[in-house]
PDB file of C-alpha atoms in Angstrom:
ATOM      1  CA  MET A   1      -6.579 -17.200   5.160  1.00 84.00           C
ATOM      2  CA  PRO A   2      -8.936 -14.385   6.898  1.00 92.00           C
ATOM      3  CA  ILE A   3      -7.231 -11.775   9.384  1.00 96.00           C
ATOM      4  CA  GLU A   4      -9.257 -10.825  12.212  1.00 96.00           C
ATOM      5  CA  VAL A   5      -9.046  -7.427  13.311  1.00 97.00           C
ATOM      6  CA  ASN A   6     -11.373  -6.034  16.619  1.00 96.00           C
ATOM      7  CA  GLY A   7     -13.211  -9.083  16.704  1.00 96.00           C
ATOM      8  CA  VAL A   8     -14.276  -9.270  12.780  1.00 96.00           C
ATOM      9  CA  SER A   9     -13.096 -11.360  10.203  1.00 97.00           C
ATOM     10  CA  TYR A  10     -11.938 -10.315   7.010  1.00 97.00           C
ATOM     11  CA  GLU A  11     -11.471 -12.032   4.014  1.00 97.00           C
ATOM     12  CA  THR A  12      -7.671 -12.583   2.129  1.00 96.00           C
ATOM     13  CA  ASP A  13      -6.660 -14.031  -0.905  1.00 94.00           C
ATOM     14  CA  GLU A  14      -3.750 -16.639  -0.774  1.00 92.00           C
ATOM     15  CA  ASN A  15      -1.269 -13.522  -1.026  1.00 91.00           C
ATOM     16  CA  GLY A  16      -2.741 -11.792   2.308  1.00 94.00           C
ATOM     17  CA  TYR A  17      -4.432  -9.052  -0.262  1.00 95.00           C
ATOM     18  CA  LEU A  18      -8.138  -8.081   0.786  1.00 96.00           C
ATOM     19  CA  VAL A  19     -10.763 -10.057  -1.032  1.00 96.00           C
ATOM     20  CA  ASN A  20     -13.430  -7.519  -0.282  1.00 95.00           C
ATOM     21  CA  LEU A  21     -11.756  -3.544  -1.232  1.00 94.00           C
ATOM     22  CA  ASP A  22     -15.117  -2.006   0.776  1.00 95.00           C
ATOM     23  CA  ASP A  23     -13.404  -4.017   4.203  1.00 97.00           C
ATOM     24  CA  TRP A  24     -10.420  -1.544   4.077  1.00 97.00           C
ATOM     25  CA  ASN A  25     -10.031   1.012   7.259  1.00 97.00           C
ATOM     26  CA  GLU A  26      -7.212   2.052   9.162  1.00 97.00           C
ATOM     27  CA  ASP A  27      -6.974  -0.810  11.881  1.00 98.00           C
ATOM     28  CA  VAL A  28      -7.172  -3.139   9.236  1.00 98.00           C
ATOM     29  CA  ALA A  29      -4.013  -1.707   7.080  1.00 98.00           C
ATOM     30  CA  VAL A  30      -2.461  -1.890  10.486  1.00 98.00           C
ATOM     31  CA  LYS A  31      -3.157  -5.649  10.802  1.00 97.00           C
ATOM     32  CA  LEU A  32      -1.844  -5.693   7.412  1.00 97.00           C
ATOM     33  CA  ALA A  33       1.330  -3.983   8.051  1.00 98.00           C
ATOM     34  CA  GLU A  34       2.262  -6.555  10.837  1.00 97.00           C
ATOM     35  CA  GLY A  35       1.805  -9.048   8.908  1.00 95.00           C
ATOM     36  CA  GLU A  36       4.248  -7.557   6.564  1.00 96.00           C
ATOM     37  CA  GLY A  37       6.558  -6.628   9.104  1.00 96.00           C
ATOM     38  CA  VAL A  38       5.784  -2.601   8.491  1.00 97.00           C
ATOM     39  CA  GLU A  39       5.642  -0.077  11.491  1.00 96.00           C
ATOM     40  CA  MET A  40       3.233   2.918  10.091  1.00 98.00           C
ATOM     41  CA  SER A  41       4.413   6.121  10.886  1.00 97.00           C
ATOM     42  CA  GLU A  42       3.414   9.500   9.136  1.00 96.00           C
ATOM     43  CA  ASN A  43       5.344   8.218   6.019  1.00 95.00           C
ATOM     44  CA  GLU A  44       3.691   4.883   5.303  1.00 97.00           C
ATOM     45  CA  TRP A  45       0.385   6.490   5.803  1.00 97.00           C
ATOM     46  CA  GLN A  46       1.384   9.228   3.066  1.00 94.00           C
ATOM     47  CA  ILE A  47       2.125   5.972   0.574  1.00 95.00           C
ATOM     48  CA  VAL A  48      -0.917   4.104   1.658  1.00 97.00           C
ATOM     49  CA  ASN A  49      -3.069   7.278   1.160  1.00 96.00           C
ATOM     50  CA  PHE A  50      -1.832   8.051  -1.903  1.00 94.00           C
ATOM     51  CA  LEU A  51      -2.266   4.689  -3.355  1.00 95.00           C
ATOM     52  CA  ARG A  52      -6.212   4.597  -2.610  1.00 96.00           C
ATOM     53  CA  LYS A  53      -6.300   8.103  -3.709  1.00 95.00           C
ATOM     54  CA  TYR A  54      -4.684   6.832  -6.877  1.00 94.00           C
ATOM     55  CA  TYR A  55      -6.832   3.764  -7.213  1.00 95.00           C
ATOM     56  CA  ASP A  56     -10.126   5.884  -6.849  1.00 95.00           C
ATOM     57  CA  GLU A  57      -8.992   8.003  -9.659  1.00 95.00           C
ATOM     58  CA  TYR A  58      -7.958   5.087 -11.760  1.00 93.00           C
ATOM     59  CA  GLN A  59      -9.489   2.208 -10.487  1.00 93.00           C
ATOM     60  CA  ILE A  60      -5.915   0.597 -10.720  1.00 90.00           C
ATOM     61  CA  ALA A  61      -2.827   0.158  -8.517  1.00 88.00           C
ATOM     62  CA  PRO A  62       0.163   2.036  -9.898  1.00 85.00           C
ATOM     63  CA  ALA A  63       3.198   0.428 -11.011  1.00 81.00           C
ATOM     64  CA  VAL A  64       6.408   1.018  -8.576  1.00 86.00           C
ATOM     65  CA  LYS A  65       7.512   3.464 -11.383  1.00 89.00           C
ATOM     66  CA  VAL A  66       4.404   5.479 -11.623  1.00 88.00           C
ATOM     67  CA  LEU A  67       4.878   5.275  -7.599  1.00 90.00           C
ATOM     68  CA  THR A  68       8.225   6.295  -7.285  1.00 94.00           C
ATOM     69  CA  LYS A  69       7.938   9.051  -9.941  1.00 94.00           C
ATOM     70  CA  ALA A  70       4.732  10.414  -8.352  1.00 92.00           C
ATOM     71  CA  ILE A  71       6.274  10.480  -4.685  1.00 93.00           C
ATOM     72  CA  ALA A  72       9.544  12.044  -6.331  1.00 96.00           C
ATOM     73  CA  LYS A  73       7.420  14.981  -7.147  1.00 95.00           C
ATOM     74  CA  GLU A  74       5.186  15.401  -3.975  1.00 91.00           C
ATOM     75  CA  ASN A  75       8.750  15.289  -1.791  1.00 91.00           C
ATOM     76  CA  GLY A  76      10.997  17.430  -3.837  1.00 96.00           C
ATOM     77  CA  MET A  77      13.259  14.056  -4.295  1.00 96.00           C
ATOM     78  CA  ASP A  78      14.540  12.624  -7.204  1.00 95.00           C
ATOM     79  CA  LYS A  79      13.700   9.152  -8.521  1.00 94.00           C
ATOM     80  CA  LYS A  80      16.509   7.737  -6.925  1.00 96.00           C
ATOM     81  CA  GLU A  81      16.132   9.063  -3.714  1.00 96.00           C
ATOM     82  CA  ALA A  82      12.381   8.517  -3.660  1.00 96.00           C
ATOM     83  CA  SER A  83      13.055   5.024  -4.478  1.00 95.00           C
ATOM     84  CA  GLU A  84      15.652   4.417  -1.550  1.00 96.00           C
ATOM     85  CA  PHE A  85      12.625   6.098   0.533  1.00 96.00           C
ATOM     86  CA  LEU A  86       9.898   3.604  -0.735  1.00 96.00           C
ATOM     87  CA  TYR A  87      12.218   0.249  -0.508  1.00 96.00           C
ATOM     88  CA  GLY A  88      12.983   1.718   3.078  1.00 96.00           C
ATOM     89  CA  MET A  89       9.594   1.900   3.990  1.00 96.00           C
ATOM     90  CA  PHE A  90       8.609  -1.329   2.226  1.00 96.00           C
ATOM     91  CA  PRO A  91      11.765  -3.461   1.551  1.00 95.00           C
ATOM     92  CA  LYS A  92       9.827  -6.001   0.604  1.00 92.00           C
ATOM     93  CA  GLY A  93       8.666  -4.100  -2.693  1.00 89.00           C
ATOM     94  CA  PRO A  94       7.262  -0.917  -2.132  1.00 89.00           C
ATOM     95  CA  ALA A  95       3.935  -1.581  -4.776  1.00 85.00           C
ATOM     96  CA  LEU A  96       3.347  -4.708  -3.538  1.00 89.00           C
ATOM     97  CA  GLN A  97       3.643  -3.974   0.252  1.00 94.00           C
ATOM     98  CA  ALA A  98       2.164  -0.974  -0.083  1.00 95.00           C
ATOM     99  CA  CYS A  99      -0.718  -1.733  -2.000  1.00 95.00           C
ATOM    100  CA  LYS A 100      -1.317  -4.726   0.192  1.00 96.00           C
ATOM    101  CA  ILE A 101      -1.371  -2.605   3.400  1.00 98.00           C
ATOM    102  CA  ALA A 102      -3.942   0.268   1.572  1.00 97.00           C
ATOM    103  CA  GLY A 103      -6.250  -3.083   1.116  1.00 97.00           C
ATOM    104  CA  LEU A 104      -5.716  -2.726  -2.746  1.00 95.00           C
ATOM    105  CA  PRO A 105      -5.361  -5.358  -5.529  1.00 90.00           C
ATOM    106  CA  LYS A 106      -2.129  -6.602  -6.276  1.00 83.00           C
ATOM    107  CA  PRO A 107      -0.375  -4.432  -8.755  1.00 75.00           C
ATOM    108  CA  THR A 108      -0.432  -5.479 -12.652  1.00 67.00           C
ATOM    109  CA  GLY A 109       3.083  -6.423 -13.818  1.00 59.00           C
ATOM    110  CA  CYS A 110       4.599  -7.661  -9.894  1.00 52.00           C
ATOM    111  CA  VAL A 111       5.322 -11.109  -9.561  1.00 48.00           C
TER     112      VAL A 111
END
């Protein structure tokens, strides 16, 4: 089902993930976030940008454990604090929701 942003149609799969990763831009991210009930603030952008950099480097979206550990380290938190931080922003699952908003494929291992 496509989404429309600024008069341009972007193809998504049956789960709402972008079909073409090159279609992603910040306006598309905001539209995807709206569909997830997520308001994009500085913290959400931090996660989205981290995910995009990770994907560029490894060609795979990180599992939630990897994401939590990296965010904990980056923000000087323990893993529990980082998990609460992530789930506070992305309550349906940080890896699933944040990867969708970042224009990345669904992370492997996520149901």
